[in-house]
Amino acid sequence: MCGFVCLWNVGDEELAGSMIRKIAHRGPDAVEVATLENAPVVMAHCRLSIIGPEDGAQPIYQSSEMLIANGEIYNHRDLRAILGASAFETQSDSETILHLFRSGEARWISRLDGMFAFVLATRNRIVAARDPLGIKPLYLARIGEGYAFASELKAFDGVAVESIEAIPPGTLYDSEAGWRQWYRTPHGAAELEPGTDIDRTAAELRLVLEEAVAKWMVADVEVGAFLSGGLDSSIIAAIAQRVRTDQGKGPLKTFSVGTEGSPDLLAARMVAEHIGSDHREYVFTAEDLAENLRHVIYHLESADVDLVRSAIPTLFAARLARAEVKAVLTGEGADELFAGYTYHHEYVDDPRALADELTRSLGTMHNINLQRVDRVTMAESLEARTPFLDRELIDFAQSIPAALKLCRTDPEAEEATGETTEKWILRKACADLLPTRLVWRKKAQFDEGSGTVDALTGALQRLTGFDEVDRAAEGALYERLLREAYQDPERILENAGTWDSADRVAVPAD
């Protein structure tokens, strides 16, 4: 996991160096600035060594091409075998991008399986792209007649740019061929067809999920897991623990945070004991929130109330985990794939509308929850991995009828109870992994289950001096703190992630 900057037709190494230093928290292991001979390109990279730690330094320079990348290519070993291992000069997974590009295949990028953003340059061409759902960030700005690319908005702060925009998920820019949307999220199925074998559907979902978790655990360093005690993170942790056991490794390290006695801490302890993980927890207070709020908002690059609230416990979890590991698994994506939000209940009698809404919300994750997870974990030099957003899992989950995801009653029950259950098919698929009371535990937002909302009340009182702080005043405080943190806050706010009216609901539980 890394951060990078690329200047094209700008040619200013000093500028590239100053920009990369603003996001150096993303990669504390090494920082490099390099140019490509006889080409108008400068690349800067900060590295967090996860795969190929010995020889995976970037930028990767070979012949007349140069590459910088952020993220992980999980099928890099398979690609090495297909492309010819002898052609590779490093053990870095990112090098596969370079060789696929050289293959000349029209859809070479579609063969990359993972989370990534990259910029690749030749002497007269530049190519930049982002993974299918935008798990890893990538921004593009204009500087005169040239371009500047960066992993975070703060890299551009104080730089005289004409415009900044996020490269959309699943999109590639080629200076020769223009823009391509190389990936489109498959549209979700709706009604339950007669004769559907629900048991087989659940069993196959379990297999696909297990493969996704195993794949997203590939690393040359130890991978832990966030564990909130909610369904999503608990499932991921339970499967990950089994993967480590099968590999003959020790217990999975799990990490949980919350206020004293909060539901998440109690549930996480129960899960950790059940699966046998090596569990760590951190109890935070209102004072902790007040002390870290400015830090959270600066790194989050947003003043949105819901994002800030959920980013606070994420920060404490990231700090706790980074003391032990360099990478963690998280449960992001399950709510969008399997109908886990409270507002989804409005669609319980309209599976088609629910399927459409789930597909839409998958397409907005890059600017909301995925931005929160990326910025806050990388602020602590920690790589967060999201197995629920594995491409094969997305494809399979979208093929499952929405009628099996949100059910007014158990589809297999003889008598209707009238109770609506979110993520029903996911619960069924993983029911044996966890105690029954945890599998069917009702959802709580991360900021509520962790106790953040209550602790935040005290923190806001300390920061404002008022006995009561309503939502509008809370948002105004967050915006003020963001404006104070940046030289050019308008650029940040213009591109900030927000829960707009179309998103309907605040952040997920895991």
XYZ file of C-alpha atoms in Angstrom:
510
model
C 0.000 0.000 0.000
C 1.351 3.369 -0.978
C 0.787 6.913 -2.070
C 2.004 8.572 -5.234
C 2.250 11.735 -7.310
C 2.833 11.999 -11.041
C 3.473 15.176 -13.055
C 3.013 15.031 -16.825
C 4.197 17.950 -18.987
C 5.027 19.857 -15.807
C 8.582 18.679 -15.196
C 9.098 19.981 -11.699
C 10.886 17.507 -9.402
C 10.803 19.926 -6.495
C 7.020 20.231 -6.818
C 6.623 16.452 -6.977
C 8.745 16.129 -3.852
C 6.727 18.676 -1.905
C 3.472 17.019 -2.965
C 4.548 13.498 -1.961
C 5.678 14.720 1.444
C 2.105 15.821 2.188
C 0.908 12.230 1.832
C 4.029 10.441 3.093
C 1.955 8.897 5.911
C 0.630 6.477 3.273
C 4.067 4.903 2.884
C 6.662 5.455 5.609
C 8.994 2.672 4.453
C 10.493 4.572 1.492
C 10.017 7.809 -0.457
C 11.387 8.207 -3.984
C 11.227 10.855 -6.714
C 12.302 9.908 -10.243
C 12.150 11.080 -13.843
C 11.796 9.137 -17.067
C 14.605 9.861 -19.522
C 13.533 11.847 -22.591
C 9.938 12.004 -21.349
C 7.920 14.835 -19.748
C 7.172 12.865 -16.582
C 8.136 13.045 -12.901
C 6.945 10.370 -10.484
C 7.067 10.358 -6.681
C 6.152 7.433 -4.467
C 5.882 6.645 -0.739
C 5.798 2.953 0.102
C 4.257 0.705 2.725
C 5.909 -2.665 2.051
C 3.360 -5.487 1.922
C 4.305 -7.723 -1.039
C 7.894 -8.018 -2.279
C 9.313 -5.948 0.580
C 12.922 -6.551 -0.445
C 12.825 -5.478 -4.092
C 9.477 -3.827 -4.669
C 10.592 -0.199 -4.571
C 8.801 2.294 -6.806
C 8.675 3.974 -9.219
C 9.322 0.836 -11.275
C 11.511 1.778 -14.222
C 12.132 -0.661 -17.065
C 13.390 0.170 -20.529
C 11.429 3.224 -21.674
C 8.519 2.849 -19.246
C 7.852 3.912 -15.682
C 5.100 2.884 -13.266
C 3.759 3.975 -9.886
C 0.946 2.048 -8.231
C -1.052 1.956 -5.026
C -2.872 -1.143 -3.810
C -2.589 -4.893 -4.250
C -2.879 -7.199 -7.271
C -4.072 -10.448 -5.724
C -3.678 -12.616 -8.817
C -0.116 -11.486 -9.474
C 1.312 -14.985 -9.077
C -1.058 -16.382 -11.710
C -0.245 -13.495 -14.031
C 3.481 -14.113 -13.598
C 3.028 -17.703 -14.708
C 0.952 -16.664 -17.728
C 3.169 -13.756 -18.791
C 6.439 -15.574 -18.141
C 8.162 -15.294 -14.790
C 11.551 -14.755 -16.427
C 10.400 -11.353 -17.683
C 9.935 -10.040 -14.156
C 12.722 -8.188 -12.383
C 11.102 -7.899 -8.924
C 8.734 -9.773 -6.612
C 6.381 -6.786 -6.522
C 2.774 -7.494 -7.444
C 2.627 -4.074 -9.109
C 5.096 -5.110 -11.802
C 2.369 -7.247 -13.379
C 0.656 -4.020 -14.489
C 3.673 -3.126 -16.606
C 3.847 -6.515 -18.323
C 0.117 -6.667 -19.010
C 0.333 -3.233 -20.618
C 3.200 -4.449 -22.811
C 1.113 -7.429 -23.947
C -0.862 -5.137 -26.215
C -4.179 -6.806 -25.395
C -7.130 -4.469 -25.909
C -8.596 -5.210 -22.471
C -5.401 -5.950 -20.594
C -6.484 -4.018 -17.526
C -9.498 -6.279 -16.954
C -7.105 -9.110 -16.061
C -6.003 -7.294 -12.892
C -7.757 -8.667 -9.824
C -7.444 -6.507 -6.756
C -7.648 -2.961 -5.431
C -5.449 -0.489 -7.235
C -4.737 2.901 -8.715
C -1.753 3.496 -10.973
C -0.084 5.780 -13.484
C 2.097 4.317 -16.232
C 4.217 6.432 -18.578
C 6.202 5.888 -21.753
C 8.201 8.584 -23.522
C 5.129 9.905 -25.303
C 2.137 8.413 -23.508
C 0.558 8.286 -20.074
C -2.051 5.817 -18.772
C -3.876 6.131 -15.432
C -6.534 3.830 -14.018
C -8.509 2.868 -10.942
C -9.950 -0.411 -9.642
C -13.595 -1.434 -10.285
C -15.224 0.158 -7.219
C -12.612 2.809 -6.471
C -11.261 1.176 -3.319
C -7.991 3.003 -3.912
C -8.123 6.740 -4.653
C -6.808 8.635 -7.662
C -7.165 12.341 -8.438
C -6.321 14.282 -11.572
C -5.558 18.024 -11.736
C -4.597 20.369 -14.537
C -1.485 22.500 -14.231
C -1.095 24.715 -17.290
C -0.751 22.393 -20.296
C 0.061 19.425 -18.102
C -1.500 17.027 -15.618
C -0.863 16.110 -12.014
C -2.052 12.845 -10.477
C -2.134 12.095 -6.744
C -3.511 9.630 -4.218
C -5.035 12.252 -1.928
C -6.479 15.725 -2.320
C -4.098 17.191 0.256
C -1.200 16.628 -2.154
C -2.607 19.499 -4.251
C -3.086 21.899 -1.327
C -1.244 25.129 -2.059
C -0.432 24.060 -5.633
C -1.607 26.318 -8.448
C -3.948 23.891 -10.209
C -6.782 24.836 -12.542
C -9.104 21.995 -11.581
C -9.199 18.750 -9.607
C -11.367 15.724 -10.225
C -11.461 12.127 -9.052
C -10.847 9.534 -11.733
C -14.045 7.449 -11.511
C -13.981 3.819 -10.374
C -13.392 1.263 -13.114
C -12.076 3.982 -15.416
C -8.871 4.333 -17.430
C -7.384 7.452 -18.996
C -5.001 7.044 -21.940
C -3.384 10.148 -23.449
C -3.530 8.407 -26.848
C -7.004 6.865 -26.736
C -8.857 9.013 -24.212
C -11.223 7.788 -21.487
C -12.554 4.249 -21.036
C -14.957 2.833 -18.490
C -13.404 -0.613 -18.403
C -15.618 -2.004 -15.615
C -19.336 -1.728 -14.931
C -20.974 -3.117 -11.810
C -23.327 -5.965 -12.782
C -26.955 -5.125 -12.155
C -28.599 -6.944 -9.307
C -31.196 -9.705 -9.675
C -34.582 -9.094 -8.079
C -37.334 -11.712 -7.775
C -36.906 -15.231 -6.464
C -37.565 -17.546 -9.388
C -39.708 -20.665 -8.876
C -37.612 -23.716 -8.113
C -34.637 -21.747 -6.766
C -32.612 -23.929 -4.435
C -31.956 -21.600 -1.514
C -29.644 -24.025 0.270
C -27.414 -24.346 -2.792
C -27.389 -20.571 -3.249
C -26.270 -20.075 0.341
C -23.650 -22.822 0.088
C -22.161 -21.334 -3.074
C -22.106 -17.871 -1.534
C -20.134 -19.299 1.365
C -17.566 -20.830 -0.994
C -17.140 -17.626 -2.975
C -16.764 -15.641 0.245
C -14.161 -18.052 1.619
C -12.135 -17.783 -1.574
C -12.334 -13.987 -1.443
C -11.073 -13.814 2.141
C -8.209 -16.226 1.429
C -7.229 -14.223 -1.651
C -7.309 -10.889 0.164
C -5.063 -12.264 2.902
C -2.164 -12.784 0.486
C 0.827 -10.790 1.768
C 4.457 -11.051 2.816
C 3.522 -9.531 6.186
C 0.970 -10.524 8.798
C -2.646 -9.523 8.123
C -5.055 -8.879 11.009
C -8.744 -7.949 11.080
C -10.968 -5.201 12.443
C -13.669 -6.782 14.616
C -16.596 -4.603 15.650
C -18.765 -7.500 16.758
C -21.209 -6.805 13.939
C -22.133 -9.451 11.409
C -19.845 -8.374 8.570
C -16.536 -8.033 10.394
C -17.316 -11.140 12.471
C -17.830 -13.265 9.353
C -14.606 -12.000 7.802
C -12.653 -12.631 11.008
C -14.103 -16.122 11.453
C -13.167 -17.148 7.920
C -9.741 -15.513 8.193
C -9.060 -17.450 11.391
C -9.833 -20.688 9.540
C -7.501 -19.667 6.705
C -4.646 -19.125 9.152
C -5.365 -22.442 10.846
C -5.339 -24.257 7.489
C -1.985 -22.605 6.717
C -0.535 -23.761 10.026
C -0.227 -20.228 11.359
C -1.043 -18.825 14.773
C -4.248 -17.057 15.807
C -5.579 -14.148 13.768
C -5.018 -10.797 15.442
C -8.305 -8.932 15.822
C -8.890 -5.335 16.892
C -11.922 -3.662 18.437
C -12.608 -0.199 19.846
C -15.398 1.496 21.744
C -16.342 3.318 24.886
C -16.383 1.437 28.174
C -19.160 -1.159 28.131
C -20.245 -0.363 24.558
C -22.181 -3.050 22.621
C -19.434 -3.420 20.012
C -16.716 -4.170 22.553
C -18.853 -6.770 24.293
C -19.908 -8.447 21.060
C -16.361 -8.414 19.680
C -15.046 -10.141 22.800
C -17.657 -12.852 22.355
C -16.730 -13.346 18.697
C -13.005 -13.374 19.429
C -13.477 -16.018 22.111
C -15.648 -18.110 19.792
C -13.239 -18.094 16.831
C -10.074 -18.189 18.950
C -8.466 -14.995 17.709
C -5.689 -13.076 19.467
C -7.832 -10.114 20.430
C -6.896 -6.501 21.243
C -9.196 -3.662 22.229
C -8.967 0.037 22.990
C -11.423 1.966 25.143
C -11.718 5.606 24.115
C -13.283 8.573 25.900
C -14.811 11.936 25.068
C -11.408 13.489 25.768
C -9.828 11.222 23.147
C -12.378 12.364 20.588
C -11.810 16.038 21.333
C -8.034 15.630 21.034
C -8.202 13.765 17.716
C -11.072 15.444 15.882
C -8.885 17.913 13.988
C -6.542 15.072 12.948
C -9.486 12.978 11.722
C -10.970 15.753 9.612
C -7.641 16.684 8.037
C -6.928 13.139 6.946
C -10.533 12.305 6.040
C -10.652 15.239 3.595
C -14.318 15.767 4.391
C -16.432 17.651 6.929
C -19.523 15.518 6.377
C -21.074 14.783 9.773
C -21.759 11.091 9.172
C -18.347 10.433 7.677
C -16.572 12.196 10.526
C -18.560 10.302 13.133
C -17.661 6.943 11.624
C -14.052 7.962 10.973
C -13.374 8.513 14.682
C -13.644 4.863 15.787
C -11.886 3.852 12.558
C -8.922 6.013 13.605
C -8.629 4.372 17.015
C -8.969 0.904 15.464
C -6.274 1.755 12.915
C -3.864 2.948 15.596
C -4.500 -0.147 17.673
C -3.921 -2.449 14.701
C -0.853 -0.631 13.363
C 1.016 -1.367 16.560
C 0.779 -5.065 15.621
C 0.310 -5.454 11.839
C 0.628 -3.575 8.556
C -2.647 -4.764 7.000
C -6.178 -5.574 8.206
C -9.353 -7.053 6.767
C -12.568 -5.039 7.119
C -16.264 -5.705 6.480
C -17.026 -2.826 4.122
C -19.312 -3.664 1.212
C -21.617 -6.224 2.825
C -24.385 -3.682 3.456
C -24.375 -2.563 -0.178
C -24.288 -6.120 -1.518
C -26.790 -7.732 0.851
C -29.155 -4.920 1.936
C -27.884 -4.087 5.405
C -29.072 -0.516 5.932
C -32.190 0.491 7.840
C -33.576 2.457 4.904
C -33.533 -0.705 2.791
C -36.606 -1.825 4.738
C -38.621 0.560 2.587
C -37.982 -1.793 -0.333
C -38.945 -5.052 1.357
C -42.015 -5.498 -0.844
C -40.305 -4.332 -4.047
C -37.282 -6.540 -4.845
C -36.704 -4.839 -8.184
C -36.384 -1.428 -6.580
C -34.140 -2.896 -3.888
C -31.847 -4.511 -6.448
C -31.621 -1.198 -8.306
C -30.799 0.651 -5.102
C -28.096 -1.815 -4.110
C -26.481 -1.488 -7.531
C -26.597 2.307 -7.271
C -25.104 2.381 -3.789
C -22.210 0.128 -4.827
C -21.321 2.803 -7.343
C -21.159 5.535 -4.699
C -18.971 3.749 -2.151
C -15.727 5.237 -3.472
C -16.720 8.711 -2.365
C -18.157 7.736 1.013
C -17.242 4.689 3.076
C -14.288 3.632 0.964
C -12.862 7.148 1.207
C -13.243 7.001 4.996
C -11.540 3.616 5.282
C -8.694 4.491 2.923
C -7.860 7.918 4.353
C -8.127 7.071 8.033
C -6.229 3.778 7.914
C -3.536 5.205 5.662
C -3.189 8.152 8.041
C -1.772 5.521 10.402
C 0.245 3.747 7.659
C -2.115 0.768 7.746
C -3.496 -1.097 4.725
C -7.217 -1.897 4.889
C -8.557 -4.743 2.731
C -12.210 -5.286 1.826
C -12.893 -8.932 0.820
C -16.628 -8.313 0.349
C -15.655 -6.139 -2.628
C -13.797 -8.912 -4.415
C -14.865 -8.894 -8.079
C -15.996 -12.527 -8.133
C -17.950 -12.041 -4.923
C -19.612 -8.917 -6.325
C -20.613 -10.819 -9.460
C -22.098 -13.691 -7.478
C -23.810 -11.507 -4.876
C -25.429 -9.421 -7.594
C -26.814 -12.608 -9.145
C -28.615 -13.506 -5.899
C -32.221 -12.236 -5.944
C -32.779 -9.209 -3.750
C -35.768 -11.098 -2.344
C -33.275 -13.330 -0.509
C -31.285 -10.428 0.878
C -34.036 -8.512 2.647
C -36.917 -10.682 3.808
C -40.094 -9.784 5.676
C -39.929 -13.298 7.098
C -37.750 -16.368 6.793
C -38.271 -17.585 3.181
C -38.037 -21.139 4.466
C -40.446 -20.732 7.384
C -43.854 -22.333 7.231
C -45.519 -19.381 8.942
C -44.844 -15.703 8.314
C -43.614 -13.695 11.307
C -43.750 -10.290 9.637
C -40.285 -9.366 10.914
C -37.858 -7.899 8.373
C -34.324 -9.302 8.367
C -31.424 -7.622 6.601
C -28.723 -9.654 4.848
C -30.766 -12.834 5.291
C -28.912 -14.951 2.712
C -25.529 -13.893 4.104
C -26.620 -14.852 7.619
C -27.827 -18.233 6.384
C -24.621 -18.873 4.448
C -22.459 -18.198 7.506
C -24.732 -19.344 10.334
C -22.340 -22.075 11.485
C -19.394 -19.684 11.854
C -20.721 -17.788 14.855
C -23.061 -18.200 17.834
C -26.713 -17.934 16.817
C -27.324 -14.787 18.876
C -24.479 -13.059 17.021
C -25.508 -14.231 13.569
C -28.950 -12.745 14.076
C -27.828 -9.713 16.116
C -29.644 -6.582 15.000
C -27.603 -4.026 13.110
C -26.099 -0.961 14.768
C -24.185 1.786 13.003
C -20.464 1.735 13.755
C -20.609 5.127 15.451
C -23.546 3.996 17.614
C -22.409 0.477 18.494
C -18.944 1.706 19.449
C -20.348 4.425 21.709
C -18.974 7.219 19.541
C -22.227 9.183 19.400
C -22.500 9.457 23.187
C -18.808 10.243 23.646
C -18.992 12.806 20.867
C -21.572 14.780 22.809
C -19.018 15.399 25.532
C -16.272 16.132 23.012
C -18.385 18.712 21.184
C -19.291 20.402 24.450
C -15.578 20.757 25.239
C -14.743 22.117 21.792
C -17.639 24.581 21.466
C -18.314 25.547 25.071
C -22.049 24.926 24.548
C -24.180 22.538 26.595
C -26.024 21.353 23.482
C -24.668 21.088 19.936
C -27.199 20.286 17.217
C -26.345 18.639 13.905
C -26.023 21.955 12.047
C -23.593 23.323 14.620
C -21.673 20.045 14.567
C -21.307 20.275 10.784
C -20.230 23.915 11.027
C -17.532 22.982 13.527
C -16.208 20.228 11.278
C -16.088 22.571 8.290
C -14.259 25.205 10.324
C -11.660 22.655 11.416
C -11.185 21.532 7.815
C -10.796 25.101 6.585
C -8.174 25.780 9.249
C -6.218 22.689 8.200
C -5.712 23.628 4.531
C -4.268 26.539 2.568
C -6.942 26.115 -0.107
C -9.914 24.510 1.657
C -12.364 25.257 -1.175
C -10.546 22.746 -3.406
C -10.910 20.113 -0.705
C -14.574 20.857 -0.013
C -15.433 20.825 -3.721
C -14.210 17.244 -3.971
C -15.054 16.025 -0.450
C -16.979 12.832 0.113
C -20.491 13.452 1.481
C -23.661 11.534 2.194
C -25.955 13.486 -0.109
C -29.736 13.193 -0.134
C -29.601 10.272 -2.556
C -27.629 8.144 -0.132
C -30.293 8.365 2.532
C -28.350 6.959 5.444
C -25.193 7.198 7.472
C -22.302 4.770 7.622
C -22.450 1.006 8.038
C -21.814 -1.066 11.128
C -18.579 -2.727 10.030
